[in-house]
Each structure stands twice: as structure tokens, then as C-alpha cells.
Amino acid sequence: MSSVTNLNKIAVIGGEGIGVEVTAQSRRILSWFAENRGTPIRLRDAEYGKVPYLRSGEVIPADTWDAIRESDAILFGASGGPETEEVPTAARNRDSLLSLRRKLDLYANVRPIYAHPELHAASPLKSRVLQGVDFIIVRELSSGIYFGEPRGIETLPDGRRRGFNTQSYTTDQVHRVARFSFELARRRRGRLCSVDKANVLETSVMWREEVTAIHRSEFPDVELSHMYVDNAAMQVVRAPSQFDVIVTCNIFGDILSDCAAVAAGSLGMLPSASFGPVDQHGRQKALYEPVHGSAPDIAGKGIANPLGSIQSLPLMLRLTLHRPDDAALLETAIAAVLAGGLRTADLVEPGKTPVSTEQMGDAVLQALAARA
Ligand code: IPM
Ligand code: MG
């Protein structure tokens, strides 16, 4: 019998916009696993964003920080949207998804791109281009231009305004995300492509040199290539099956993962997992979230695709909970639902009727129940 202390604690934070709606479906699925498969988890709901701000003055209130601190994993929905405007910049800057990534030092963001054969028709890319597309973008998530100083908007003596940000990486920041990516590539097809802009940017020159040095000294068995980011943006849509693992800096990873979403049929399909350093007890904090944002245009309508969030659960089941059989079961259930033809609005073919967020959640639960 597992005691309460053996349960993995999951902080469930829907956040803002469609984040709340899609996370509600993932939450139901996690509960299903706890009830039907004995998956050792305890869920703790926590608030984020405008709602707690209006009540407590904090985007991430004390109770949410508690839930985050005690958690083994965080299931996050989305941040931002028109709600952002109701929260003063100072409060946002103090606490936001970005500061959460930074405070937890979530440096390695894993974004798998998989073209489900059932969804080839939903992609604007040709089916032959989509054959065998299965790769991972590792985005450095806690440094780079997102956090570099100095940053700001200033008014010059002549009245013109000047906005500025700083792209910066130190060797240790490059080394740890490079090692993470080489290790991942080693467990897959053994190929790593490092994406940079070394023909122009010094940070990229240094990035490329350091990745090459780590390769030579620690991972000679992995095949390493380098690609400029402009070319990479084209290659992920022109011939995405060439990639196994891509590693890149924060902002290039942000942009490339949206480009790559075209191969998955919809941005609404993409899950992600972010990892911090391993602590002295051997624990590694992880945050699971869909790649899509708060999607204010469709928020509150119940039509968002929950599969980006739901597909982050097999990542959680494998990488935090070490339950590969549960992960495989959920992947099979999702594949069966897609094979059955159910589509949310982002994926539906013209003339066909889309299902709602909740109906998609229901369908995944039914597919699980049928296989339990
Ligand atoms: C992402 C998102 C975020 C980012 C936004 C919401 C701040 O686009 O996770 O890709 O830019 O990192
Ligand atoms: Mg993005």
C-alpha cells in the first residue's frame, strides 16, 4: 500500500483564457488514472492570473506558490490575453508565466512535434512531407533575450523613443541545455541539430563553439549538425522529417515551434514539458503545458482543442511519474479518438461539424475506459 507521502503532487493551474478550459479536461483524465489505474498522484488546484490578482494583488498568490513549491509537477494552462491589461505591468513583471519559468530555473523546454497520420489532412503540408515526422525541439527557456539585461524603453534627448533588449548566454547556460539535448538524442535516433544565427550574432558564435566542444568531449556517438535559424524556419515546413532533436535558444525555439506546429495539423495539438535542474534529493521540477497560449479570440466559448494539454500528460506520466504503461495507454486512446474522426474547430475539415472542448475530453475518457 502506498502511503499518502508516496503520492506525487501535481499542482493544477489553468491560468487564463482557454488555459482554464483545456486544463479542466486534462484534470479529468489525470483523475481517471488515479481512480482506475492507481496512478499515485494527488492533485492540488491553484489560481493564476487576473482572478487572484483582483483578490490578492498578486498574479501568483501565496497559496499558488505553496502548491508549486510542494509539487513534483505542475500542469499549467495558459497566460495572457485581454486579462493582461487589467493587471498592472508591475504585478505582471513580479509574477507571470515567464517569472515562473525563471524562478524554477526551467531551462529545458521539450516540444515534441509529431504528425499523427490521422491528421495529415488537417495540415496545409502535403502528406508525403508529413510521413515520419517525429522530432523534438528543445528550447532553452530560462535565459536569452527573454530575460537579458539591460532591457527597456527609453526616451532619447531628441524625443525619439528607443526600445532595447539583450540576447546573452553564458557557457554554463549553453552547456546544460546542450547536454540535456544530446542525452535526449542518444535515447532517440541519435541526431542533434543546433540552431543559431552564428553568421551575425556573437551569442550564436559562442553557442555554436560551446555545443561543438560538449559534443567532442562527451557525446561523440551523437551526430551533430548546425543550422542557421532562417534556414531552419524553412526546413521545419519544407522537410520536417529530416529532424530528430533540435536545440536552440529561447526566442528561436519560441518561433520555430509555432512554425513546426504546421506539421502537427494545429498549434492546438502541441504539448510541452519544461525541466529544471536536479536537486540534492534527485528531484527535478517539471512544468507541463500546451504550446498554444491563451487564445483570447476563442476563450470562454468551449471550442478550444484540449489535445495540446492532454498530450502533455503522456510526457508527465513517463518523465515525472515513471508510468510508461499509463502513458502508452493514453497515447493509444488519443490515437483512437482521432481515428474515429472527432475534430475540434481548429482541425475540422470544411463541411464537417466540430466537437467542443468537453466532448473531446469525454471521447478520450471513453476511449480510456474501453481499454482499461
Ligand atoms: C510560448 C508562448 C510564450 C512565450 C508567451 C505566452 C509568453 O508563446 O510558450 O511559446 O513566448 O514563451
Ligand atoms: Mg510561443
Tab-separated table of C-alpha atoms and ligand atoms in Angstrom:
chain	number	residue	atom	x	y	z
A	1	MET	CA	0.000	0.000	0.000
A	2	SER	CA	1.334	3.382	-0.864
A	3	SER	CA	1.021	5.920	1.905
A	4	VAL	CA	-0.081	9.483	1.293
A	5	THR	CA	3.548	10.603	1.261
A	6	ASN	CA	4.283	8.378	-1.734
A	7	LEU	CA	1.802	10.254	-3.867
A	8	ASN	CA	3.223	12.560	-6.487
A	9	LYS	CA	1.870	16.035	-6.010
A	10	ILE	CA	0.589	17.771	-9.097
A	11	ALA	CA	-0.262	21.476	-8.994
A	12	VAL	CA	-3.072	22.123	-11.495
A	13	ILE	CA	-3.070	25.730	-12.714
A	14	GLY	CA	-5.442	26.523	-15.570
A	15	GLY	CA	-4.448	30.189	-15.635
A	16	GLU	CA	-6.110	32.428	-18.197
A	17	GLY	CA	-8.065	32.283	-21.453
A	18	ILE	CA	-8.519	28.821	-22.922
A	19	GLY	CA	-5.921	27.569	-20.420
A	20	VAL	CA	-8.720	27.070	-17.907
A	21	GLU	CA	-10.902	25.136	-20.355
A	22	VAL	CA	-8.246	22.776	-21.718
A	23	THR	CA	-6.719	22.114	-18.286
A	24	ALA	CA	-10.146	21.085	-16.951
A	25	GLN	CA	-10.145	18.224	-19.484
A	26	SER	CA	-6.595	17.121	-18.632
A	27	ARG	CA	-7.529	17.217	-14.970
A	28	ARG	CA	-10.412	14.798	-15.573
A	29	ILE	CA	-8.021	12.447	-17.340
A	30	LEU	CA	-5.466	12.579	-14.511
A	31	SER	CA	-8.268	11.802	-12.026
A	32	TRP	CA	-9.295	8.875	-14.201
A	33	PHE	CA	-5.783	7.454	-13.961
A	34	ALA	CA	-5.732	7.894	-10.183
A	35	GLU	CA	-9.113	6.177	-9.799
A	36	ASN	CA	-8.825	3.427	-12.386
A	37	ARG	CA	-5.130	2.635	-12.645
A	38	GLY	CA	-3.895	3.503	-9.174
A	39	THR	CA	-1.562	6.120	-10.629
A	40	PRO	CA	-0.062	7.612	-7.441
A	41	ILE	CA	-0.953	11.271	-7.764
A	42	ARG	CA	-2.609	13.941	-5.686
A	43	LEU	CA	-3.974	16.983	-7.477
A	44	ARG	CA	-3.983	20.434	-5.955
A	45	ASP	CA	-5.766	23.210	-7.824
A	46	ALA	CA	-4.228	26.665	-7.772
A	47	GLU	CA	-5.058	30.025	-9.252
A	48	TYR	CA	-3.027	32.198	-11.599
A	49	GLY	CA	-3.647	35.497	-13.331
A	50	LYS	CA	-6.278	38.170	-13.215
A	51	VAL	CA	-8.660	36.409	-10.818
A	52	PRO	CA	-6.201	36.089	-7.902
A	53	TYR	CA	-4.731	39.490	-8.794
A	54	LEU	CA	-8.060	41.241	-8.270
A	55	ARG	CA	-8.496	39.474	-4.942
A	56	SER	CA	-4.955	39.493	-3.543
A	57	GLY	CA	-2.903	41.889	-5.663
A	58	GLU	CA	-0.740	39.008	-6.902
A	59	VAL	CA	-0.821	37.179	-10.242
A	60	ILE	CA	0.675	34.188	-8.427
A	61	PRO	CA	-0.703	34.363	-4.862
A	62	ALA	CA	0.973	32.785	-1.822
A	63	ASP	CA	-1.241	29.701	-1.924
A	64	THR	CA	-0.247	29.041	-5.542
A	65	TRP	CA	3.450	29.385	-4.680
A	66	ASP	CA	2.842	26.833	-1.886
A	67	ALA	CA	1.256	24.431	-4.345
A	68	ILE	CA	4.136	24.959	-6.777
A	69	ARG	CA	6.783	24.528	-4.076
A	70	GLU	CA	5.404	21.239	-2.768
A	71	SER	CA	4.655	19.838	-6.231
A	72	ASP	CA	6.566	17.234	-8.197
A	73	ALA	CA	4.989	18.546	-11.383
A	74	ILE	CA	2.869	21.463	-12.492
A	75	LEU	CA	0.115	21.170	-15.066
A	76	PHE	CA	-0.240	24.664	-16.484
A	77	GLY	CA	-2.827	26.033	-18.934
A	78	ALA	CA	-2.057	29.444	-20.403
A	79	SER	CA	-1.134	33.001	-19.510
A	80	GLY	CA	-2.125	36.319	-21.050
A	81	GLY	CA	-4.818	37.805	-23.248
A	82	PRO	CA	-7.034	40.841	-22.654
A	83	GLU	CA	-6.948	39.975	-18.958
A	84	THR	CA	-3.351	41.120	-19.023
A	85	GLU	CA	-4.459	44.693	-19.483
A	86	GLU	CA	-6.395	44.633	-16.218
A	87	VAL	CA	-3.264	43.711	-14.302
A	88	PRO	CA	-0.693	46.499	-13.940
A	89	THR	CA	2.664	45.798	-15.596
A	90	ALA	CA	4.434	45.912	-12.223
A	91	ALA	CA	2.346	42.998	-10.892
A	92	ARG	CA	2.844	41.064	-14.145
A	93	ASN	CA	6.568	41.638	-14.081
A	94	ARG	CA	6.744	40.495	-10.466
A	95	ASP	CA	4.945	37.268	-11.252
A	96	SER	CA	3.987	35.687	-14.534
A	97	LEU	CA	4.486	32.506	-16.502
A	98	LEU	CA	7.863	33.907	-17.547
A	99	SER	CA	8.962	34.606	-13.982
A	100	LEU	CA	7.703	31.155	-13.007
A	101	ARG	CA	9.936	29.615	-15.669
A	102	ARG	CA	12.785	31.781	-14.427
A	103	LYS	CA	12.289	31.215	-10.683
A	104	LEU	CA	12.032	27.451	-11.102
A	105	ASP	CA	15.029	27.639	-13.469
A	106	LEU	CA	13.153	25.599	-16.074
A	107	TYR	CA	15.950	25.711	-18.607
A	108	ALA	CA	14.999	22.818	-20.881
A	109	ASN	CA	11.682	23.062	-22.700
A	110	VAL	CA	10.794	19.930	-24.655
A	111	ARG	CA	8.360	20.462	-27.550
A	112	PRO	CA	7.610	17.241	-29.438
A	113	ILE	CA	6.340	17.613	-32.996
A	114	TYR	CA	4.503	14.547	-34.193
A	115	ALA	CA	2.376	14.361	-37.330
A	116	HIS	CA	-0.449	11.966	-36.379
A	117	PRO	CA	-1.211	10.022	-39.593
A	118	GLU	CA	-4.920	10.713	-38.912
A	119	LEU	CA	-4.279	14.462	-39.028
A	120	HIS	CA	-2.337	14.695	-42.287
A	121	ALA	CA	-5.447	16.045	-43.985
A	122	ALA	CA	-5.677	18.865	-41.437
A	123	SER	CA	-2.207	20.178	-42.277
A	124	PRO	CA	-1.591	22.523	-45.205
A	125	LEU	CA	1.539	20.432	-45.896
A	126	LYS	CA	1.456	17.548	-48.363
A	127	SER	CA	1.001	14.080	-46.925
A	128	ARG	CA	4.347	12.906	-48.362
A	129	VAL	CA	6.104	15.727	-46.485
A	130	LEU	CA	4.417	14.604	-43.254
A	131	GLN	CA	5.460	10.935	-43.483
A	132	GLY	CA	7.595	10.039	-40.463
A	133	VAL	CA	7.562	13.484	-38.862
A	134	ASP	CA	8.527	12.874	-35.248
A	135	PHE	CA	11.021	15.261	-33.725
A	136	ILE	CA	11.620	17.315	-30.615
A	137	ILE	CA	12.528	20.963	-30.287
A	138	VAL	CA	14.482	21.637	-27.090
A	139	ARG	CA	14.064	25.323	-26.394
A	140	GLU	CA	16.333	26.964	-23.816
A	141	LEU	CA	13.690	28.528	-21.586
A	142	SER	CA	15.168	30.433	-18.667
A	143	SER	CA	17.736	32.762	-20.276
A	144	GLY	CA	18.428	34.561	-23.534
A	145	ILE	CA	16.706	37.689	-24.795
A	146	TYR	CA	13.545	36.963	-22.768
A	147	PHE	CA	15.417	37.794	-19.577
A	148	GLY	CA	18.617	39.583	-20.650
A	149	GLU	CA	19.562	42.941	-19.108
A	150	PRO	CA	19.615	45.772	-19.919
A	151	ARG	CA	16.093	45.958	-21.295
A	152	GLY	CA	13.573	48.733	-21.526
A	153	ILE	CA	12.067	51.611	-23.450
A	154	GLU	CA	13.761	54.980	-23.025
A	155	THR	CA	13.197	58.466	-24.407
A	156	LEU	CA	16.254	59.973	-26.029
A	157	PRO	CA	17.198	63.658	-25.549
A	158	ASP	CA	15.825	64.456	-29.025
A	159	GLY	CA	12.442	62.951	-28.091
A	160	ARG	CA	12.745	59.735	-30.074
A	161	ARG	CA	11.958	56.579	-28.134
A	162	ARG	CA	14.330	53.640	-28.081
A	163	GLY	CA	13.352	50.080	-27.153
A	164	PHE	CA	16.108	47.595	-26.329
A	165	ASN	CA	16.643	44.019	-25.164
A	166	THR	CA	19.715	41.915	-24.616
A	167	GLN	CA	20.426	38.470	-26.009
A	168	SER	CA	23.014	36.895	-23.739
A	169	TYR	CA	24.184	33.387	-22.840
A	170	THR	CA	26.906	32.210	-20.511
A	171	THR	CA	28.817	28.976	-21.093
A	172	ASP	CA	27.056	27.109	-18.253
A	173	GLN	CA	23.643	28.074	-19.662
A	174	VAL	CA	24.624	26.669	-23.064
A	175	HIS	CA	26.295	23.558	-21.640
A	176	ARG	CA	23.342	22.357	-19.586
A	177	VAL	CA	20.767	22.643	-22.361
A	178	ALA	CA	23.237	21.108	-24.823
A	179	ARG	CA	23.856	18.128	-22.506
A	180	PHE	CA	20.118	17.702	-21.967
A	181	SER	CA	19.597	17.651	-25.753
A	182	PHE	CA	22.487	15.294	-26.540
A	183	GLU	CA	21.174	12.873	-23.921
A	184	LEU	CA	17.700	13.059	-25.428
A	185	ALA	CA	19.075	12.478	-28.948
A	186	ARG	CA	21.075	9.496	-27.669
A	187	ARG	CA	17.834	7.864	-26.451
A	188	ARG	CA	16.172	8.534	-29.832
A	189	ARG	CA	17.647	8.345	-33.336
A	190	GLY	CA	20.999	9.826	-32.285
A	191	ARG	CA	20.855	13.090	-34.239
A	192	LEU	CA	21.033	16.609	-32.855
A	193	CYS	CA	20.705	19.817	-34.888
A	194	SER	CA	21.766	23.008	-33.107
A	195	VAL	CA	20.042	26.096	-34.498
A	196	ASP	CA	21.623	29.555	-34.238
A	197	LYS	CA	22.419	32.727	-36.173
A	198	ALA	CA	26.207	32.426	-35.975
A	199	ASN	CA	26.670	34.319	-39.252
A	200	VAL	CA	25.545	37.508	-37.457
A	201	LEU	CA	25.274	37.206	-33.654
A	202	GLU	CA	28.147	36.798	-31.179
A	203	THR	CA	25.880	34.894	-28.749
A	204	SER	CA	25.338	32.394	-31.563
A	205	VAL	CA	29.057	32.126	-32.385
A	206	MET	CA	29.710	31.288	-28.752
A	207	TRP	CA	26.681	28.953	-28.586
A	208	ARG	CA	27.944	27.021	-31.630
A	209	GLU	CA	31.508	26.729	-30.258
A	210	GLU	CA	30.293	25.504	-26.862
A	211	VAL	CA	27.825	22.966	-28.306
A	212	THR	CA	30.632	21.658	-30.530
A	213	ALA	CA	33.009	21.360	-27.548
A	214	ILE	CA	30.428	19.402	-25.486
A	215	HIS	CA	29.827	17.170	-28.491
A	216	ARG	CA	33.521	16.383	-28.918
A	217	SER	CA	34.247	15.702	-25.266
A	218	GLU	CA	31.053	13.969	-24.106
A	219	PHE	CA	28.784	12.856	-26.959
A	220	PRO	CA	30.910	11.827	-29.975
A	221	ASP	CA	28.414	8.998	-30.656
A	222	VAL	CA	25.637	11.516	-31.408
A	223	GLU	CA	25.554	13.060	-34.887
A	224	LEU	CA	25.676	16.871	-34.526
A	225	SER	CA	24.767	19.388	-37.210
A	226	HIS	CA	24.331	23.163	-37.146
A	227	MET	CA	21.743	25.232	-38.982
A	228	TYR	CA	21.013	28.944	-39.228
A	229	VAL	CA	17.612	29.827	-37.832
A	230	ASP	CA	16.255	31.353	-41.045
A	231	ASN	CA	17.039	28.159	-42.907
A	232	ALA	CA	15.628	26.083	-40.017
A	233	ALA	CA	12.325	28.008	-40.210
A	234	MET	CA	12.072	26.888	-43.833
A	235	GLN	CA	13.269	23.310	-43.235
A	236	VAL	CA	10.724	22.540	-40.484
A	237	VAL	CA	7.946	23.092	-43.011
A	238	ARG	CA	9.776	22.060	-46.227
A	239	ALA	CA	11.160	18.748	-44.979
A	240	PRO	CA	10.341	18.264	-41.283
A	241	SER	CA	11.084	14.525	-41.305
A	242	GLN	CA	14.835	15.271	-41.511
A	243	PHE	CA	14.929	16.227	-37.811
A	244	ASP	CA	15.354	14.112	-34.687
A	245	VAL	CA	16.227	16.621	-31.931
A	246	ILE	CA	16.716	20.368	-32.405
A	247	VAL	CA	18.302	22.506	-29.683
A	248	THR	CA	18.092	26.274	-29.789
A	249	CYS	CA	17.911	29.436	-27.714
A	250	ASN	CA	14.792	30.799	-26.077
A	251	ILE	CA	13.435	33.098	-28.789
A	252	PHE	CA	14.385	30.925	-31.776
A	253	GLY	CA	12.665	27.991	-30.047
A	254	ASP	CA	9.543	30.070	-29.493
A	255	ILE	CA	9.309	30.927	-33.178
A	256	LEU	CA	10.406	27.580	-34.617
A	257	SER	CA	7.882	25.632	-32.533
A	258	ASP	CA	4.996	27.654	-33.970
A	259	CYS	CA	6.367	27.017	-37.490
A	260	ALA	CA	6.696	23.308	-36.748
A	261	ALA	CA	3.112	23.167	-35.456
A	262	VAL	CA	2.010	23.233	-39.102
A	263	ALA	CA	3.221	19.651	-39.399
A	264	ALA	CA	1.161	18.576	-36.392
A	265	GLY	CA	-2.009	19.908	-38.032
A	266	SER	CA	-2.642	22.652	-35.471
A	267	LEU	CA	-0.867	24.575	-32.756
A	268	GLY	CA	-3.641	23.199	-30.557
A	269	MET	CA	-2.053	19.730	-30.754
A	270	LEU	CA	1.366	20.556	-29.325
A	271	PRO	CA	2.283	19.618	-25.758
A	272	SER	CA	5.403	20.646	-23.872
A	273	ALA	CA	7.436	19.761	-20.804
A	274	SER	CA	9.942	22.012	-19.064
A	275	PHE	CA	12.651	20.837	-16.700
A	276	GLY	CA	14.751	22.493	-14.050
A	277	PRO	CA	17.986	21.253	-12.510
A	278	VAL	CA	18.059	18.041	-10.454
A	279	ASP	CA	18.107	18.996	-6.748
A	280	GLN	CA	20.112	17.391	-3.927
A	281	HIS	CA	17.332	14.830	-3.360
A	282	GLY	CA	17.441	13.773	-7.006
A	283	ARG	CA	14.146	15.515	-7.757
A	284	GLN	CA	13.619	17.510	-10.911
A	285	LYS	CA	10.811	20.040	-11.029
A	286	ALA	CA	8.796	19.848	-14.230
A	287	LEU	CA	6.084	22.009	-15.744
A	288	TYR	CA	3.754	20.585	-18.378
A	289	GLU	CA	1.786	22.908	-20.623
A	290	PRO	CA	0.369	23.108	-24.123
A	291	VAL	CA	2.452	25.184	-26.549
A	292	HIS	CA	-0.542	27.332	-27.518
A	293	GLY	CA	-1.279	30.435	-25.487
A	294	SER	CA	-4.495	31.862	-24.017
A	295	ALA	CA	-6.187	32.331	-27.458
A	296	PRO	CA	-8.427	35.258	-26.398
A	297	ASP	CA	-10.396	35.104	-29.672
A	298	ILE	CA	-11.950	31.766	-28.702
A	299	ALA	CA	-11.665	31.865	-24.887
A	300	GLY	CA	-14.827	31.092	-22.924
A	301	LYS	CA	-16.579	29.509	-25.917
A	302	GLY	CA	-15.790	25.903	-25.047
A	303	ILE	CA	-14.386	25.202	-28.506
A	304	ALA	CA	-10.617	25.076	-27.860
A	305	ASN	CA	-8.709	21.908	-28.670
A	306	PRO	CA	-7.733	20.273	-25.354
A	307	LEU	CA	-5.329	17.811	-27.007
A	308	GLY	CA	-2.256	20.048	-26.628
A	309	SER	CA	-2.806	19.930	-22.876
A	310	ILE	CA	-3.942	16.289	-22.842
A	311	GLN	CA	-0.900	15.228	-24.870
A	312	SER	CA	1.341	16.763	-22.225
A	313	LEU	CA	0.069	14.051	-19.842
A	314	PRO	CA	1.908	11.141	-21.509
A	315	LEU	CA	5.046	13.271	-21.093
A	316	MET	CA	4.219	13.721	-17.408
A	317	LEU	CA	3.378	10.025	-16.978
A	318	ARG	CA	6.712	8.993	-18.499
A	319	LEU	CA	9.090	11.681	-17.331
A	320	THR	CA	7.861	12.618	-13.837
A	321	LEU	CA	5.660	9.704	-12.760
A	322	HIS	CA	7.634	6.875	-14.441
A	323	ARG	CA	4.428	5.196	-15.594
A	324	PRO	CA	5.249	4.251	-19.206
A	325	ASP	CA	2.295	1.859	-19.451
A	326	ASP	CA	-0.139	4.610	-18.422
A	327	ALA	CA	1.481	6.936	-20.974
A	328	ALA	CA	1.149	4.344	-23.748
A	329	LEU	CA	-2.480	3.706	-22.802
A	330	LEU	CA	-3.307	7.387	-23.058
A	331	GLU	CA	-1.498	7.732	-26.397
A	332	THR	CA	-3.459	4.782	-27.755
A	333	ALA	CA	-6.707	6.333	-26.536
A	334	ILE	CA	-5.905	9.686	-28.198
A	335	ALA	CA	-4.974	7.954	-31.461
A	336	ALA	CA	-8.263	6.019	-31.360
A	337	VAL	CA	-10.282	9.197	-30.848
A	338	LEU	CA	-8.544	10.851	-33.803
A	339	ALA	CA	-9.005	7.729	-35.938
A	340	GLY	CA	-12.708	7.857	-35.039
A	341	GLY	CA	-12.895	11.219	-36.807
A	342	LEU	CA	-13.591	13.584	-33.909
A	343	ARG	CA	-12.144	17.054	-34.529
A	344	THR	CA	-12.229	20.337	-32.659
A	345	ALA	CA	-12.734	23.549	-34.648
A	346	ASP	CA	-9.004	24.080	-35.315
A	347	LEU	CA	-8.757	20.726	-37.116
A	348	VAL	CA	-12.177	20.109	-38.606
A	349	GLU	CA	-12.487	19.689	-42.370
A	350	PRO	CA	-14.781	22.079	-44.217
A	351	GLY	CA	-18.405	20.949	-44.098
A	352	LYS	CA	-17.904	18.725	-41.033
A	353	THR	CA	-19.140	19.538	-37.526
A	354	PRO	CA	-16.522	20.229	-34.859
A	355	VAL	CA	-16.757	18.867	-31.323
A	356	SER	CA	-16.430	21.029	-28.214
A	357	THR	CA	-13.550	21.052	-25.750
A	358	GLU	CA	-15.572	18.963	-23.321
A	359	GLN	CA	-16.761	16.494	-25.963
A	360	MET	CA	-13.131	15.874	-26.916
A	361	GLY	CA	-12.348	15.272	-23.227
A	362	ASP	CA	-15.352	12.903	-22.972
A	363	ALA	CA	-14.163	10.981	-26.033
A	364	VAL	CA	-10.663	10.476	-24.620
A	365	LEU	CA	-12.155	9.277	-21.305
A	366	GLN	CA	-14.436	6.851	-23.138
A	367	ALA	CA	-11.529	5.543	-25.174
A	368	LEU	CA	-9.578	5.018	-21.940
A	369	ALA	CA	-12.495	3.258	-20.258
A	370	ALA	CA	-12.847	0.951	-23.285
A	371	ARG	CA	-9.215	-0.092	-22.869
A	372	ALA	CA	-8.953	-0.272	-19.082
B	1	IPM	C1	5.201	30.046	-25.612
B	1	IPM	C2	4.446	31.358	-25.572
B	1	IPM	C3	5.048	32.274	-24.511
B	1	IPM	C4	6.480	32.535	-24.882
B	1	IPM	C5	4.279	33.579	-24.305
B	1	IPM	C6	2.844	33.328	-23.915
B	1	IPM	C7	4.949	34.467	-23.298
B	1	IPM	O1	4.433	31.942	-26.824
B	1	IPM	O2	5.292	29.389	-24.559
B	1	IPM	O3	5.671	29.672	-26.687
B	1	IPM	O4	6.782	33.409	-25.698
B	1	IPM	O5	7.357	31.831	-24.353
B	2	MG	MG	5.252	30.720	-28.396
